[in-house]
Amino acid sequence: QVHLVESGGGLVQAGGSLRLSCAASGRIFRINDMGWYRQAPGKQRELVAISTKGGSTNSADSVKGRFTLSRDNAKDTVDLEMNNLKPEDTAVYYCYVVYTTGAGDLRQYGYWGQGTQVTVSS
């Protein structure tokens, strides 16, 4: 069983900032990838930013220069600092992890958080 605890969503005016946090726990041996996706009403879920096993961070072009992803491997946490928010950033934000469950098991599993609402007013 894996648990993802998300926090930090809310309502903010355009140009404002929010910080999302996600903490993972449970039957996890190693987290490979950890980051955030979002889904706006009527749209497909899309990548916001994710930290990969290799140490790189992939992010959507729409958030580059505004959002910063930071990961703490010792604590199994990932934060998303969102600055200069725009109304089009309004969405439910989901934490996502890819993990393994044992040293001798190379299989990877994906798990989603329940989501946290971010609303940006114009």
mmCIF file with all atom_site columns, C-alpha atoms in Angstrom:
data_model
loop_
_atom_site.group_PDB
_atom_site.id
_atom_site.type_symbol
_atom_site.label_atom_id
_atom_site.label_alt_id
_atom_site.label_comp_id
_atom_site.label_asym_id
_atom_site.label_entity_id
_atom_site.label_seq_id
_atom_site.pdbx_PDB_ins_code
_atom_site.Cartn_x
_atom_site.Cartn_y
_atom_site.Cartn_z
_atom_site.occupancy
_atom_site.B_iso_or_equiv
_atom_site.pdbx_formal_charge
_atom_site.auth_seq_id
_atom_site.auth_comp_id
_atom_site.auth_asym_id
_atom_site.auth_atom_id
_atom_site.pdbx_PDB_model_num
ATOM 1   C CA . GLN A 1 1   ? 0.000   0.000  0.000   1.00 0.00 ? 1   GLN A CA 1
ATOM 2   C CA . VAL A 1 2   ? 1.271   3.441  -0.988  1.00 0.00 ? 2   VAL A CA 1
ATOM 3   C CA . HIS A 1 3   ? 0.122   6.749  0.399   1.00 0.00 ? 3   HIS A CA 1
ATOM 4   C CA . LEU A 1 4   ? 0.556   10.169 -1.164  1.00 0.00 ? 4   LEU A CA 1
ATOM 5   C CA . VAL A 1 5   ? -0.332  13.163 0.959   1.00 0.00 ? 5   VAL A CA 1
ATOM 6   C CA . GLU A 1 6   ? -0.819  16.330 -1.063  1.00 0.00 ? 6   GLU A CA 1
ATOM 7   C CA . SER A 1 7   ? -1.179  19.831 0.313   1.00 0.00 ? 7   SER A CA 1
ATOM 8   C CA . GLY A 1 8   ? -1.016  23.457 -0.691  1.00 0.00 ? 8   GLY A CA 1
ATOM 9   C CA . GLY A 1 9   ? -3.779  24.010 -3.188  1.00 0.00 ? 9   GLY A CA 1
ATOM 10  C CA . GLY A 1 10  ? -6.161  26.926 -2.994  1.00 0.00 ? 10  GLY A CA 1
ATOM 11  C CA . LEU A 1 11  ? -7.463  30.107 -4.554  1.00 0.00 ? 11  LEU A CA 1
ATOM 12  C CA . VAL A 1 12  ? -5.098  32.845 -5.664  1.00 0.00 ? 12  VAL A CA 1
ATOM 13  C CA . GLN A 1 13  ? -5.262  35.898 -7.884  1.00 0.00 ? 13  GLN A CA 1
ATOM 14  C CA . ALA A 1 14  ? -3.431  36.016 -11.175 1.00 0.00 ? 14  ALA A CA 1
ATOM 15  C CA . GLY A 1 15  ? 0.212   36.839 -10.631 1.00 0.00 ? 15  GLY A CA 1
ATOM 16  C CA . GLY A 1 16  ? 0.213   35.199 -7.230  1.00 0.00 ? 16  GLY A CA 1
ATOM 17  C CA . SER A 1 17  ? 2.054   32.174 -5.920  1.00 0.00 ? 17  SER A CA 1
ATOM 18  C CA . LEU A 1 18  ? 1.270   28.822 -4.397  1.00 0.00 ? 18  LEU A CA 1
ATOM 19  C CA . ARG A 1 19  ? 3.369   25.918 -3.210  1.00 0.00 ? 19  ARG A CA 1
ATOM 20  C CA . LEU A 1 20  ? 2.202   22.323 -3.528  1.00 0.00 ? 20  LEU A CA 1
ATOM 21  C CA . SER A 1 21  ? 3.730   19.556 -1.471  1.00 0.00 ? 21  SER A CA 1
ATOM 22  C CA . CYS A 1 22  ? 3.527   15.804 -1.797  1.00 0.00 ? 22  CYS A CA 1
ATOM 23  C CA . ALA A 1 23  ? 4.856   13.202 0.630   1.00 0.00 ? 23  ALA A CA 1
ATOM 24  C CA . ALA A 1 24  ? 5.019   9.512  -0.207  1.00 0.00 ? 24  ALA A CA 1
ATOM 25  C CA . SER A 1 25  ? 4.982   6.642  2.234   1.00 0.00 ? 25  SER A CA 1
ATOM 26  C CA . GLY A 1 26  ? 4.128   2.977  2.423   1.00 0.00 ? 26  GLY A CA 1
ATOM 27  C CA . ARG A 1 27  ? 5.465   -0.080 0.667   1.00 0.00 ? 27  ARG A CA 1
ATOM 28  C CA . ILE A 1 28  ? 8.100   1.733  -1.360  1.00 0.00 ? 28  ILE A CA 1
ATOM 29  C CA . PHE A 1 29  ? 11.661  0.553  -1.854  1.00 0.00 ? 29  PHE A CA 1
ATOM 30  C CA . ARG A 1 30  ? 12.769  3.321  -4.162  1.00 0.00 ? 30  ARG A CA 1
ATOM 31  C CA . ILE A 1 31  ? 10.990  6.156  -5.916  1.00 0.00 ? 31  ILE A CA 1
ATOM 32  C CA . ASN A 1 32  ? 12.189  6.530  -9.476  1.00 0.00 ? 32  ASN A CA 1
ATOM 33  C CA . ASP A 1 33  ? 10.071  9.388  -10.790 1.00 0.00 ? 33  ASP A CA 1
ATOM 34  C CA . MET A 1 34  ? 8.063   11.866 -8.742  1.00 0.00 ? 34  MET A CA 1
ATOM 35  C CA . GLY A 1 35  ? 6.209   14.951 -9.799  1.00 0.00 ? 35  GLY A CA 1
ATOM 36  C CA . TRP A 1 36  ? 2.960   16.673 -10.668 1.00 0.00 ? 36  TRP A CA 1
ATOM 37  C CA . TYR A 1 37  ? 0.312   16.461 -13.337 1.00 0.00 ? 37  TYR A CA 1
ATOM 38  C CA . ARG A 1 38  ? -2.808  18.557 -13.700 1.00 0.00 ? 38  ARG A CA 1
ATOM 39  C CA . GLN A 1 39  ? -6.235  18.272 -15.216 1.00 0.00 ? 39  GLN A CA 1
ATOM 40  C CA . ALA A 1 40  ? -8.434  21.211 -16.088 1.00 0.00 ? 40  ALA A CA 1
ATOM 41  C CA . PRO A 1 41  ? -12.191 20.805 -16.620 1.00 0.00 ? 41  PRO A CA 1
ATOM 42  C CA . GLY A 1 42  ? -12.915 19.213 -19.967 1.00 0.00 ? 42  GLY A CA 1
ATOM 43  C CA . LYS A 1 43  ? -9.248  18.575 -20.693 1.00 0.00 ? 43  LYS A CA 1
ATOM 44  C CA . GLN A 1 44  ? -6.912  15.631 -20.485 1.00 0.00 ? 44  GLN A CA 1
ATOM 45  C CA . ARG A 1 45  ? -4.481  15.199 -17.647 1.00 0.00 ? 45  ARG A CA 1
ATOM 46  C CA . GLU A 1 46  ? -1.149  16.721 -18.560 1.00 0.00 ? 46  GLU A CA 1
ATOM 47  C CA . LEU A 1 47  ? 2.375   16.768 -17.212 1.00 0.00 ? 47  LEU A CA 1
ATOM 48  C CA . VAL A 1 48  ? 3.368   19.803 -15.178 1.00 0.00 ? 48  VAL A CA 1
ATOM 49  C CA . ALA A 1 49  ? 6.799   18.773 -13.974 1.00 0.00 ? 49  ALA A CA 1
ATOM 50  C CA . ILE A 1 50  ? 8.444   15.537 -12.925 1.00 0.00 ? 50  ILE A CA 1
ATOM 51  C CA . SER A 1 51  ? 11.797  14.592 -11.431 1.00 0.00 ? 51  SER A CA 1
ATOM 52  C CA . THR A 1 52  ? 13.186  11.431 -13.002 1.00 0.00 ? 52  THR A CA 1
ATOM 53  C CA . LYS A 1 53  ? 15.346  8.612  -11.720 1.00 0.00 ? 53  LYS A CA 1
ATOM 54  C CA . GLY A 1 54  ? 18.282  9.973  -13.664 1.00 0.00 ? 54  GLY A CA 1
ATOM 55  C CA . GLY A 1 55  ? 18.124  13.260 -11.820 1.00 0.00 ? 55  GLY A CA 1
ATOM 56  C CA . SER A 1 56  ? 16.625  15.390 -14.544 1.00 0.00 ? 56  SER A CA 1
ATOM 57  C CA . THR A 1 57  ? 13.412  17.365 -14.434 1.00 0.00 ? 57  THR A CA 1
ATOM 58  C CA . ASN A 1 58  ? 10.944  17.424 -17.278 1.00 0.00 ? 58  ASN A CA 1
ATOM 59  C CA . SER A 1 59  ? 8.368   20.191 -17.352 1.00 0.00 ? 59  SER A CA 1
ATOM 60  C CA . ALA A 1 60  ? 5.692   21.567 -19.608 1.00 0.00 ? 60  ALA A CA 1
ATOM 61  C CA . ASP A 1 61  ? 6.657   24.506 -21.774 1.00 0.00 ? 61  ASP A CA 1
ATOM 62  C CA . SER A 1 62  ? 3.714   26.446 -20.373 1.00 0.00 ? 62  SER A CA 1
ATOM 63  C CA . VAL A 1 63  ? 5.187   26.461 -16.861 1.00 0.00 ? 63  VAL A CA 1
ATOM 64  C CA . LYS A 1 64  ? 8.885   26.891 -17.588 1.00 0.00 ? 64  LYS A CA 1
ATOM 65  C CA . GLY A 1 65  ? 10.247  29.975 -15.910 1.00 0.00 ? 65  GLY A CA 1
ATOM 66  C CA . ARG A 1 66  ? 7.293   30.129 -13.514 1.00 0.00 ? 66  ARG A CA 1
ATOM 67  C CA . PHE A 1 67  ? 7.132   26.759 -11.738 1.00 0.00 ? 67  PHE A CA 1
ATOM 68  C CA . THR A 1 68  ? 9.987   25.087 -9.875  1.00 0.00 ? 68  THR A CA 1
ATOM 69  C CA . LEU A 1 69  ? 10.036  21.450 -8.836  1.00 0.00 ? 69  LEU A CA 1
ATOM 70  C CA . SER A 1 70  ? 12.136  20.374 -5.884  1.00 0.00 ? 70  SER A CA 1
ATOM 71  C CA . ARG A 1 71  ? 12.557  16.832 -4.632  1.00 0.00 ? 71  ARG A CA 1
ATOM 72  C CA . ASP A 1 72  ? 13.926  15.474 -1.390  1.00 0.00 ? 72  ASP A CA 1
ATOM 73  C CA . ASN A 1 73  ? 14.943  11.850 -1.894  1.00 0.00 ? 73  ASN A CA 1
ATOM 74  C CA . ALA A 1 74  ? 15.678  11.338 1.790   1.00 0.00 ? 74  ALA A CA 1
ATOM 75  C CA . LYS A 1 75  ? 12.135  12.307 2.739   1.00 0.00 ? 75  LYS A CA 1
ATOM 76  C CA . ASP A 1 76  ? 10.341  11.035 -0.372  1.00 0.00 ? 76  ASP A CA 1
ATOM 77  C CA . THR A 1 77  ? 8.782   14.422 -0.934  1.00 0.00 ? 77  THR A CA 1
ATOM 78  C CA . VAL A 1 78  ? 8.358   16.714 -3.893  1.00 0.00 ? 78  VAL A CA 1
ATOM 79  C CA . ASP A 1 79  ? 7.309   20.349 -3.881  1.00 0.00 ? 79  ASP A CA 1
ATOM 80  C CA . LEU A 1 80  ? 6.042   22.490 -6.714  1.00 0.00 ? 80  LEU A CA 1
ATOM 81  C CA . GLU A 1 81  ? 6.627   26.211 -6.309  1.00 0.00 ? 81  GLU A CA 1
ATOM 82  C CA . MET A 1 82  ? 4.255   28.044 -8.623  1.00 0.00 ? 82  MET A CA 1
ATOM 83  C CA . ASN A 1 83  ? 4.852   31.715 -9.322  1.00 0.00 ? 83  ASN A CA 1
ATOM 84  C CA . ASN A 1 84  ? 3.180   34.225 -11.610 1.00 0.00 ? 84  ASN A CA 1
ATOM 85  C CA . LEU A 1 85  ? 0.093   32.054 -11.751 1.00 0.00 ? 85  LEU A CA 1
ATOM 86  C CA . LYS A 1 86  ? -2.328  32.533 -14.609 1.00 0.00 ? 86  LYS A CA 1
ATOM 87  C CA . PRO A 1 87  ? -6.024  31.702 -14.900 1.00 0.00 ? 87  PRO A CA 1
ATOM 88  C CA . GLU A 1 88  ? -5.116  28.943 -17.358 1.00 0.00 ? 88  GLU A CA 1
ATOM 89  C CA . ASP A 1 89  ? -3.197  27.220 -14.543 1.00 0.00 ? 89  ASP A CA 1
ATOM 90  C CA . THR A 1 90  ? -6.534  26.488 -12.868 1.00 0.00 ? 90  THR A CA 1
ATOM 91  C CA . ALA A 1 91  ? -6.822  22.725 -12.523 1.00 0.00 ? 91  ALA A CA 1
ATOM 92  C CA . VAL A 1 92  ? -6.734  19.817 -10.143 1.00 0.00 ? 92  VAL A CA 1
ATOM 93  C CA . TYR A 1 93  ? -3.085  19.015 -9.525  1.00 0.00 ? 93  TYR A CA 1
ATOM 94  C CA . TYR A 1 94  ? -2.099  15.388 -8.957  1.00 0.00 ? 94  TYR A CA 1
ATOM 95  C CA . CYS A 1 95  ? 1.058   14.059 -7.411  1.00 0.00 ? 95  CYS A CA 1
ATOM 96  C CA . TYR A 1 96  ? 2.446   11.025 -9.245  1.00 0.00 ? 96  TYR A CA 1
ATOM 97  C CA . VAL A 1 97  ? 5.174   8.576  -8.327  1.00 0.00 ? 97  VAL A CA 1
ATOM 98  C CA . VAL A 1 98  ? 6.849   5.683  -10.098 1.00 0.00 ? 98  VAL A CA 1
ATOM 99  C CA . TYR A 1 99  ? 8.382   3.304  -7.604  1.00 0.00 ? 99  TYR A CA 1
ATOM 100 C CA . THR A 1 100 ? 9.764   -0.136 -6.942  1.00 0.00 ? 100 THR A CA 1
ATOM 101 C CA . THR A 1 101 ? 8.962   -2.375 -4.014  1.00 0.00 ? 101 THR A CA 1
ATOM 102 C CA . GLY A 1 102 ? 12.134  -4.400 -3.487  1.00 0.00 ? 102 GLY A CA 1
ATOM 103 C CA . ALA A 1 103 ? 15.824  -4.599 -4.237  1.00 0.00 ? 103 ALA A CA 1
ATOM 104 C CA . GLY A 1 104 ? 15.413  -7.771 -6.259  1.00 0.00 ? 104 GLY A CA 1
ATOM 105 C CA . ASP A 1 105 ? 12.299  -6.637 -8.112  1.00 0.00 ? 105 ASP A CA 1
ATOM 106 C CA . LEU A 1 106 ? 12.804  -4.403 -11.118 1.00 0.00 ? 106 LEU A CA 1
ATOM 107 C CA . ARG A 1 107 ? 9.118   -3.912 -11.782 1.00 0.00 ? 107 ARG A CA 1
ATOM 108 C CA . GLN A 1 108 ? 7.920   -0.332 -11.554 1.00 0.00 ? 108 GLN A CA 1
ATOM 109 C CA . TYR A 1 109 ? 4.553   0.802  -10.329 1.00 0.00 ? 109 TYR A CA 1
ATOM 110 C CA . GLY A 1 110 ? 2.744   4.090  -10.765 1.00 0.00 ? 110 GLY A CA 1
ATOM 111 C CA . TYR A 1 111 ? 0.515   5.704  -8.182  1.00 0.00 ? 111 TYR A CA 1
ATOM 112 C CA . TRP A 1 112 ? -1.584  8.865  -8.211  1.00 0.00 ? 112 TRP A CA 1
ATOM 113 C CA . GLY A 1 113 ? -2.511  11.142 -5.392  1.00 0.00 ? 113 GLY A CA 1
ATOM 114 C CA . GLN A 1 114 ? -6.110  12.226 -4.908  1.00 0.00 ? 114 GLN A CA 1
ATOM 115 C CA . GLY A 1 115 ? -5.490  15.696 -6.268  1.00 0.00 ? 115 GLY A CA 1
ATOM 116 C CA . THR A 1 116 ? -5.564  19.219 -4.928  1.00 0.00 ? 116 THR A CA 1
ATOM 117 C CA . GLN A 1 117 ? -7.476  22.091 -6.492  1.00 0.00 ? 117 GLN A CA 1
ATOM 118 C CA . VAL A 1 118 ? -5.667  25.178 -7.696  1.00 0.00 ? 118 VAL A CA 1
ATOM 119 C CA . THR A 1 119 ? -7.849  28.075 -8.806  1.00 0.00 ? 119 THR A CA 1
ATOM 120 C CA . VAL A 1 120 ? -6.403  31.253 -10.262 1.00 0.00 ? 120 VAL A CA 1
ATOM 121 C CA . SER A 1 121 ? -8.770  34.188 -10.595 1.00 0.00 ? 121 SER A CA 1
ATOM 122 C CA . SER A 1 122 ? -8.283  36.926 -13.155 1.00 0.00 ? 122 SER A CA 1
#
